[in-house]
Amino acid sequence: MYGTWGVFLGGILLLQVLQLSMGLDNGLALKPPMGWMSWERFRCITDCKLYPDECISEKLFQRHADLLVSEGYADAGYEYVIIDDCWLEKNRDNDTQKLVPDRKRFPNGLNALSDHIHNQGLKFGLYQDYGTNTCAGYPGVIKHMKLDAQTFADWDVDYVKLDGCYANISDMATGYPEFGRLLNETGRPMVYSCSWPAYQEDAGEMPDYESLKQHCNLWRNWDDIDDSLESLMQIMDYFAKNQDRIQPHGGPGHWNDPDMLLLGNYGLSYDQSKLQMAIWSIMAAPLIMSNDLAAVRPEIKDILQNRAVIAVDQDELGIQGRRVLSRNQIEVWKRPITPVTKNGHHSYAVAFVSRRDDGAPYRIPFTGKELGLMNPKGYSVQDLFDASNKLGVFQSNSQFITRVNPNGVTFYKFTAL
């Protein structure tokens, strides 16, 4: 009887170990990843004769790795250089069935590119797709998942983005975790960015966020971002309207991803660029730029490298913020951050977003109670976009007044005293 019971208990223990090993648990992305990715700005430009400085090629990624360092982005925390779609040959290798980088655009192979990125003190990211093909029609990982996971490890990849085109949505809830397990089995630490919630929600299915937290370091929740204020606002609205079911699942090692930063491209004004940077920081979002770093204007570069704003995004508590109220087309977004007082009162980052377009900055007061700033000893207030703007101490029983530009933002840190 004892022997049978021992076997039974051993079986339960083995099952528990196996269940634990199914999770990602790779110790990575304890803060939202920061870096640069090709897709939003460079899409699937593959004609290197017509567009030599914009085509998806080893030169593009070498250049941006160099610029991340020389232009100060790496010092500010941006560390990943991530290839998106369109880097492959249209067919796998006939003999080995391995993925093959485009031979003309990546003539030295991905190990050479990976070495170049690593030699700059940066990390290397790569795109693939859970389906039969990538979104642009190149080979996907289906039927070759173990081989591809090992290939990524052999190429010294540090970050894998797995898209979901040309895939059965019903298979994603098991397929994505399986690929994450295979990445772990290689022994190489690789941040794992999943896309399955975006495809499930588009099909009317609700994602299993507990499973996502267990198996992915970050995940795309919704639609691709495009280079416009309209697209940016649509993503903000999605996260605000669904925050009760989405926000609790973001945190160290597992982040909601509203998609790339548009700053430095064509569609956002200076004020709108500050708006995205502020809200992405409130949402504890990955800060992944997609722009031509050589063409970023100095005032936009200053926003992207604003250490005070980046510190909010990278706050060690890892609590995703929320939209807490809206009045007169002014939204208030708020995030609990450090330091926390001995009595448990958080400090906060608070962004005031104008959805107004009536021409003049809009002045609006809020009480401490409305903002949920209730520390009895008050808060020291810092303007995160203007260090010279000394705002002093705000008491919870007083009014806080801000003046927000049309389609703009004001952004403050309230440090609990």
Coordinates of C-alpha atoms in Angstrom, one line a residue:
M1 CA 0.0 0.0 0.0
Y2 CA 2.8 2.4 1.0
G3 CA 4.6 1.7 -2.3
T4 CA 1.4 2.5 -4.3
W5 CA 0.8 5.6 -2.3
G6 CA 4.4 6.7 -2.9
V7 CA 4.1 6.2 -6.6
F8 CA 0.9 8.2 -6.5
L9 CA 2.5 11.1 -4.7
G10 CA 5.5 10.9 -7.0
G11 CA 3.2 11.1 -10.0
I12 CA 1.5 14.2 -8.5
L13 CA 4.9 15.8 -7.9
L14 CA 6.1 15.0 -11.4
L15 CA 2.9 16.5 -12.8
Q16 CA 3.4 19.7 -10.8
V17 CA 7.0 20.0 -12.0
L18 CA 5.9 19.5 -15.6
Q19 CA 3.2 22.1 -15.2
L20 CA 5.7 24.6 -13.9
S21 CA 8.2 23.8 -16.6
M22 CA 5.5 24.7 -19.2
G23 CA 5.6 28.3 -18.1
L24 CA 8.1 30.8 -19.5
D25 CA 9.7 31.8 -16.2
N26 CA 12.8 33.0 -18.0
G27 CA 13.6 35.9 -15.6
L28 CA 13.6 38.4 -18.4
A29 CA 11.8 41.7 -19.1
L30 CA 11.4 42.5 -15.4
K31 CA 11.0 46.1 -16.7
P32 CA 9.3 47.0 -20.0
P33 CA 11.7 46.3 -22.9
M34 CA 13.2 49.3 -24.7
G35 CA 14.7 49.4 -28.1
W36 CA 14.1 50.0 -31.8
M37 CA 12.1 47.9 -34.4
S38 CA 11.9 48.3 -38.1
W39 CA 8.2 47.7 -39.0
E40 CA 6.2 50.9 -38.5
R41 CA 8.7 53.1 -40.3
F42 CA 10.3 50.8 -42.8
R43 CA 7.5 48.2 -43.3
C44 CA 8.4 45.7 -46.0
I45 CA 10.7 47.8 -48.3
T46 CA 12.9 45.2 -50.0
D47 CA 14.1 47.1 -53.1
C48 CA 17.6 48.1 -52.1
K49 CA 18.4 49.6 -55.5
L50 CA 15.5 52.1 -55.3
Y51 CA 15.7 52.7 -51.5
P52 CA 19.2 51.8 -50.4
D53 CA 18.8 53.5 -47.0
E54 CA 15.4 52.2 -46.2
C55 CA 15.3 48.5 -47.4
I56 CA 15.1 45.7 -44.9
S57 CA 18.8 44.7 -44.9
E58 CA 21.8 44.1 -42.7
K59 CA 22.9 47.7 -43.4
L60 CA 19.7 49.1 -42.0
F61 CA 20.1 47.3 -38.7
Q62 CA 23.8 47.8 -38.5
R63 CA 23.2 51.6 -39.0
H64 CA 20.5 51.7 -36.4
A65 CA 22.6 49.8 -33.9
D66 CA 25.3 52.3 -34.4
L67 CA 22.9 55.2 -34.1
L68 CA 21.4 53.9 -30.8
V69 CA 24.8 54.2 -29.3
S70 CA 26.2 57.4 -31.0
E71 CA 23.0 59.4 -30.5
G72 CA 22.7 58.6 -26.8
Y73 CA 19.6 56.2 -27.0
A74 CA 21.5 53.3 -25.6
D75 CA 22.6 55.3 -22.6
A76 CA 18.9 56.2 -22.0
G77 CA 18.0 52.5 -21.9
Y78 CA 17.1 51.6 -25.4
E79 CA 18.9 48.2 -25.9
Y80 CA 17.1 46.0 -28.4
V81 CA 17.6 46.2 -32.2
I82 CA 14.7 44.1 -33.6
I83 CA 14.2 42.9 -37.2
D84 CA 10.5 42.7 -38.1
D85 CA 9.0 41.0 -41.2
C86 CA 10.6 40.6 -44.7
W87 CA 14.1 39.4 -43.7
L88 CA 13.7 35.9 -45.1
E89 CA 14.1 34.1 -48.4
K90 CA 10.7 32.9 -49.7
N91 CA 11.6 29.3 -49.1
R92 CA 13.4 27.3 -46.5
D93 CA 16.7 25.5 -47.2
N94 CA 15.9 22.4 -49.2
D95 CA 18.3 20.1 -47.3
T96 CA 18.1 21.3 -43.7
Q97 CA 14.6 23.0 -43.8
K98 CA 16.2 25.8 -41.9
L99 CA 15.0 29.4 -42.3
V100 CA 17.3 31.4 -44.6
P101 CA 17.9 35.2 -44.4
D102 CA 17.5 36.9 -47.8
R103 CA 20.9 36.2 -49.4
K104 CA 21.1 39.6 -51.2
R105 CA 20.0 41.8 -48.4
F106 CA 21.7 39.9 -45.6
P107 CA 24.8 38.6 -47.4
N108 CA 26.8 37.9 -44.3
G109 CA 24.0 36.0 -42.5
L110 CA 22.4 36.8 -39.1
N111 CA 25.3 35.7 -37.0
A112 CA 27.4 38.5 -38.4
L113 CA 24.6 41.0 -37.8
S114 CA 24.1 39.6 -34.3
D115 CA 27.8 40.0 -33.6
H116 CA 27.7 43.6 -34.8
I117 CA 24.7 44.4 -32.5
H118 CA 26.3 42.7 -29.5
N119 CA 29.6 44.4 -30.1
Q120 CA 27.8 47.7 -29.6
G121 CA 26.6 46.5 -26.2
L122 CA 23.0 46.0 -27.5
K123 CA 20.7 43.0 -27.9
F124 CA 19.3 41.4 -31.1
G125 CA 15.6 40.8 -31.8
L126 CA 14.0 38.8 -34.6
Y127 CA 10.4 38.5 -36.0
Q128 CA 8.6 35.3 -36.9
D129 CA 5.1 34.0 -37.3
Y130 CA 3.1 31.2 -35.7
G131 CA 1.3 30.5 -39.0
T132 CA 2.3 28.8 -42.2
N133 CA 3.6 32.2 -43.4
T134 CA 4.5 35.6 -42.0
C135 CA 2.1 38.4 -42.6
A136 CA 4.2 39.4 -45.7
G137 CA 4.2 35.9 -47.1
Y138 CA 7.6 34.5 -45.9
P139 CA 7.9 31.1 -44.2
G140 CA 6.3 30.8 -40.7
V141 CA 7.3 28.4 -37.9
I142 CA 4.4 25.9 -38.1
K143 CA 5.8 22.3 -38.5
H144 CA 9.3 23.6 -37.8
M145 CA 9.0 25.1 -34.3
K146 CA 11.7 23.1 -32.6
L147 CA 14.1 23.7 -35.5
D148 CA 13.4 27.4 -35.6
A149 CA 13.7 27.9 -31.9
Q150 CA 17.2 26.3 -32.0
T151 CA 18.1 28.3 -35.1
F152 CA 17.3 31.5 -33.2
A153 CA 19.5 30.4 -30.4
D154 CA 22.3 29.5 -32.8
W155 CA 22.0 33.0 -34.3
D156 CA 22.4 34.5 -30.7
V157 CA 18.9 36.1 -30.7
D158 CA 17.9 37.8 -27.5
Y159 CA 14.2 38.7 -28.3
V160 CA 11.6 36.9 -30.4
K161 CA 8.4 38.5 -31.7
L162 CA 5.9 35.9 -32.9
D163 CA 3.1 37.2 -35.1
G164 CA -0.1 35.3 -35.9
C165 CA -0.9 35.6 -39.6
Y166 CA -1.9 32.5 -41.6
A167 CA -2.6 30.6 -38.4
N168 CA -5.6 28.9 -36.9
I169 CA -6.8 31.1 -34.0
S170 CA -8.1 28.0 -32.2
D171 CA -4.5 26.7 -32.0
M172 CA -2.9 29.8 -30.6
A173 CA -3.7 29.2 -26.9
T174 CA -1.6 26.0 -27.0
G175 CA 0.8 26.8 -29.9
Y176 CA 2.3 30.0 -28.5
P177 CA 3.1 28.4 -25.1
E178 CA 4.7 25.5 -26.9
F179 CA 7.0 27.7 -28.9
G180 CA 7.9 29.6 -25.7
R181 CA 8.8 26.2 -24.1
L182 CA 10.9 25.3 -27.1
L183 CA 12.8 28.7 -26.8
N184 CA 13.4 27.9 -23.2
E185 CA 14.7 24.5 -24.0
T186 CA 17.5 25.9 -26.2
G187 CA 19.1 27.3 -23.0
R188 CA 19.5 30.8 -24.5
P189 CA 17.6 33.6 -22.7
M190 CA 15.2 35.1 -25.2
V191 CA 12.5 37.7 -24.4
Y192 CA 9.2 36.3 -25.9
S193 CA 6.7 38.7 -27.5
C194 CA 3.4 37.1 -28.3
S195 CA 0.6 38.3 -30.6
W196 CA -2.2 35.9 -29.9
P197 CA -4.5 38.3 -28.0
A198 CA -4.7 40.7 -30.9
Y199 CA -5.9 37.9 -33.2
Q200 CA -8.3 36.4 -30.7
E201 CA -10.0 39.7 -29.9
D202 CA -10.3 40.5 -33.6
A203 CA -12.2 37.2 -34.0
G204 CA -14.4 37.9 -31.0
E205 CA -12.6 35.6 -28.5
M206 CA -11.4 36.7 -25.1
P207 CA -7.7 35.9 -24.4
D208 CA -6.7 34.0 -21.3
Y209 CA -4.5 36.5 -19.6
E210 CA -3.4 34.2 -16.9
S211 CA -2.0 31.9 -19.5
L212 CA -0.4 34.9 -21.3
K213 CA 1.3 35.9 -18.0
Q214 CA 2.6 32.4 -17.6
H215 CA 4.0 31.9 -21.1
C216 CA 4.9 35.3 -22.6
N217 CA 7.0 38.3 -21.6
L218 CA 4.8 40.7 -23.5
W219 CA 1.9 40.6 -25.8
R220 CA 0.2 42.7 -28.4
N221 CA -3.4 43.3 -27.2
W222 CA -5.0 45.0 -30.2
D223 CA -4.5 46.6 -33.6
D224 CA -1.2 47.7 -35.3
I225 CA -0.3 51.3 -34.7
D226 CA -0.1 53.6 -37.8
D227 CA 1.6 56.9 -38.1
S228 CA -1.3 59.2 -37.1
L229 CA -2.9 60.8 -34.1
E230 CA -6.1 59.0 -35.0
S231 CA -4.4 55.6 -34.7
L232 CA -2.7 56.6 -31.4
M233 CA -6.0 57.7 -29.9
Q234 CA -7.8 54.6 -31.0
I235 CA -5.2 52.5 -29.1
M236 CA -5.5 54.7 -26.0
D237 CA -9.3 54.3 -26.1
Y238 CA -9.1 50.5 -26.4
F239 CA -6.8 50.3 -23.4
A240 CA -8.9 52.7 -21.4
K241 CA -12.3 51.0 -22.2
N242 CA -10.9 47.6 -21.4
Q243 CA -8.6 48.5 -18.6
D244 CA -10.5 46.6 -15.9
R245 CA -9.7 43.2 -17.6
I246 CA -6.3 44.1 -19.1
Q247 CA -4.5 46.3 -16.6
P248 CA -4.2 43.8 -13.7
H249 CA -2.2 41.4 -15.8
G250 CA 0.7 43.7 -16.7
G251 CA 3.7 43.6 -14.4
P252 CA 7.4 42.6 -14.1
G253 CA 8.1 39.9 -16.7
H254 CA 4.8 40.1 -18.5
W255 CA 3.6 43.3 -20.1
N256 CA 0.7 44.6 -22.1
D257 CA 2.0 46.0 -25.4
P258 CA 0.1 48.9 -27.1
D259 CA 2.7 48.7 -30.0
M260 CA 5.5 50.9 -31.2
L261 CA 6.4 54.5 -30.5
L262 CA 5.7 56.8 -33.5
L263 CA 8.0 59.6 -32.4
G264 CA 10.3 60.9 -35.1
N265 CA 8.2 60.0 -38.1
Y266 CA 5.6 62.0 -40.0
G267 CA 2.3 61.8 -38.3
L268 CA 2.7 63.4 -34.8
S269 CA 3.3 67.0 -33.9
Y270 CA 5.6 68.0 -31.1
D271 CA 2.8 68.0 -28.5
Q272 CA 1.3 64.8 -29.8
S273 CA 4.8 63.2 -29.5
K274 CA 4.9 64.1 -25.9
L275 CA 1.4 62.7 -25.5
Q276 CA 2.4 59.3 -26.7
M277 CA 5.5 59.2 -24.6
A278 CA 3.6 60.1 -21.5
I279 CA 0.8 57.7 -22.0
W280 CA 3.0 54.8 -22.9
S281 CA 5.0 55.4 -19.7
I282 CA 1.7 55.6 -17.7
M283 CA 0.7 52.2 -19.2
A284 CA 4.1 50.6 -18.4
A285 CA 4.4 49.9 -22.1
P286 CA 7.5 48.6 -23.9
L287 CA 9.2 51.6 -25.4
I288 CA 10.1 50.3 -28.8
M289 CA 10.8 53.1 -31.3
S290 CA 10.2 52.6 -35.1
N291 CA 11.7 55.6 -36.9
D292 CA 14.8 56.6 -38.9
L293 CA 17.1 57.6 -36.0
A294 CA 19.3 59.6 -38.4
A295 CA 16.3 61.9 -39.2
V296 CA 14.8 62.5 -35.7
R297 CA 14.6 66.2 -34.9
P298 CA 16.4 67.4 -31.8
E299 CA 13.3 68.3 -29.9
I300 CA 11.8 64.9 -30.6
K301 CA 15.0 63.2 -29.6
D302 CA 14.8 65.1 -26.3
I303 CA 11.4 63.6 -25.7
L304 CA 12.5 60.0 -26.5
Q305 CA 15.5 60.4 -24.2
N306 CA 13.7 62.2 -21.3
R307 CA 15.1 60.4 -18.3
A308 CA 12.4 61.5 -16.0
V309 CA 9.7 60.1 -18.3
I310 CA 11.6 56.9 -19.0
A311 CA 12.0 56.4 -15.2
V312 CA 8.2 56.4 -14.9
D313 CA 7.9 53.7 -17.6
Q314 CA 10.7 51.7 -16.0
D315 CA 9.4 52.1 -12.4
E316 CA 10.4 49.1 -10.3
L317 CA 6.8 48.4 -9.0
G318 CA 5.7 47.6 -12.6
I319 CA 2.1 48.7 -11.9
Q320 CA 0.3 49.6 -15.1
G321 CA -1.6 52.9 -14.9
R322 CA -5.2 53.7 -15.9
R323 CA -7.4 56.5 -17.2
V324 CA -9.1 57.6 -14.1
L325 CA -11.5 60.4 -15.2
S326 CA -12.4 62.6 -18.1
R327 CA -13.9 66.1 -17.9
N328 CA -14.4 68.7 -20.6
Q329 CA -12.5 66.5 -23.0
I330 CA -9.5 66.5 -20.7
E331 CA -8.5 62.9 -19.6
V332 CA -6.6 62.1 -16.5
W333 CA -4.2 59.1 -16.7
K334 CA -2.5 58.0 -13.4
R335 CA 0.1 55.4 -12.4
P336 CA 1.3 54.4 -8.9
I337 CA 5.1 54.6 -8.7
T338 CA 7.9 54.8 -6.3
P339 CA 8.8 56.1 -3.8
V340 CA 6.2 54.7 -1.4
T341 CA 5.9 56.2 2.1
K342 CA 6.2 54.2 5.3
N343 CA 2.5 54.5 5.7
G344 CA 1.9 52.9 2.3
H345 CA 1.1 56.1 0.2
H346 CA 2.3 55.7 -3.3
S347 CA 3.8 58.5 -5.4
Y348 CA 2.1 58.9 -8.8
A349 CA 2.7 59.9 -12.4
V350 CA -0.3 61.8 -13.7
A351 CA -0.9 62.8 -17.3
F352 CA -3.5 65.3 -18.4
V353 CA -4.5 64.6 -22.0
S354 CA -6.4 67.1 -24.1
R355 CA -8.8 65.6 -26.7
R356 CA -9.7 69.2 -27.6
D357 CA -8.9 70.9 -30.9
D358 CA -10.4 74.4 -30.3
G359 CA -7.1 76.3 -30.8
A360 CA -6.1 77.5 -27.3
P361 CA -4.6 75.7 -24.3
Y362 CA -7.3 74.7 -21.9
R363 CA -7.1 75.6 -18.2
I364 CA -8.7 73.1 -15.9
P365 CA -8.6 72.6 -12.1
F366 CA -8.8 69.3 -10.2
T367 CA -9.1 68.6 -6.5
G368 CA -6.8 66.2 -4.7
K369 CA -9.8 64.0 -4.1
E370 CA -10.7 63.9 -7.8
L371 CA -7.1 62.8 -8.6
G372 CA -7.0 60.3 -5.8
L373 CA -4.0 62.0 -4.2
M374 CA -4.8 61.6 -0.5
N375 CA -1.4 61.5 1.3
P376 CA -2.0 63.7 4.4
K377 CA 1.5 65.1 4.2
G378 CA 1.1 66.1 0.6
Y379 CA 3.2 65.7 -2.6
S380 CA 6.2 67.3 -4.1
V381 CA 5.3 68.1 -7.8
Q382 CA 7.7 67.8 -10.7
D383 CA 6.9 68.7 -14.3
L384 CA 8.3 65.7 -16.2
F385 CA 8.7 67.6 -19.5
D386 CA 10.1 70.8 -18.0
A387 CA 12.5 70.5 -15.1
S388 CA 12.7 74.2 -14.7
N389 CA 8.9 74.4 -13.9
K390 CA 9.1 74.4 -10.1
L391 CA 5.6 73.5 -8.8
G392 CA 6.3 73.1 -5.1
V393 CA 4.2 71.1 -2.7
F394 CA 0.6 70.0 -3.4
Q395 CA -1.7 69.3 -0.5
S396 CA -4.5 66.8 -0.9
N397 CA -7.2 69.4 0.2
S398 CA -6.1 72.0 -2.4
Q399 CA -6.7 72.4 -6.2
F400 CA -4.2 71.4 -8.9
I401 CA -4.5 73.5 -12.0
T402 CA -3.0 72.6 -15.3
R403 CA -3.3 74.1 -18.8
V404 CA -3.1 71.6 -21.7
N405 CA -2.4 72.3 -25.4
P406 CA -4.9 71.0 -28.0
N407 CA -4.2 67.3 -28.6
G408 CA -1.4 67.6 -26.1
V409 CA -0.4 66.6 -22.6
T410 CA 0.9 67.9 -19.3
F411 CA 2.8 65.3 -17.3
Y412 CA 3.7 65.4 -13.6
K413 CA 5.3 63.3 -10.9
F414 CA 3.6 63.7 -7.5
T415 CA 6.1 62.4 -5.0
A416 CA 4.5 61.4 -1.7
L417 CA 6.1 63.2 1.3

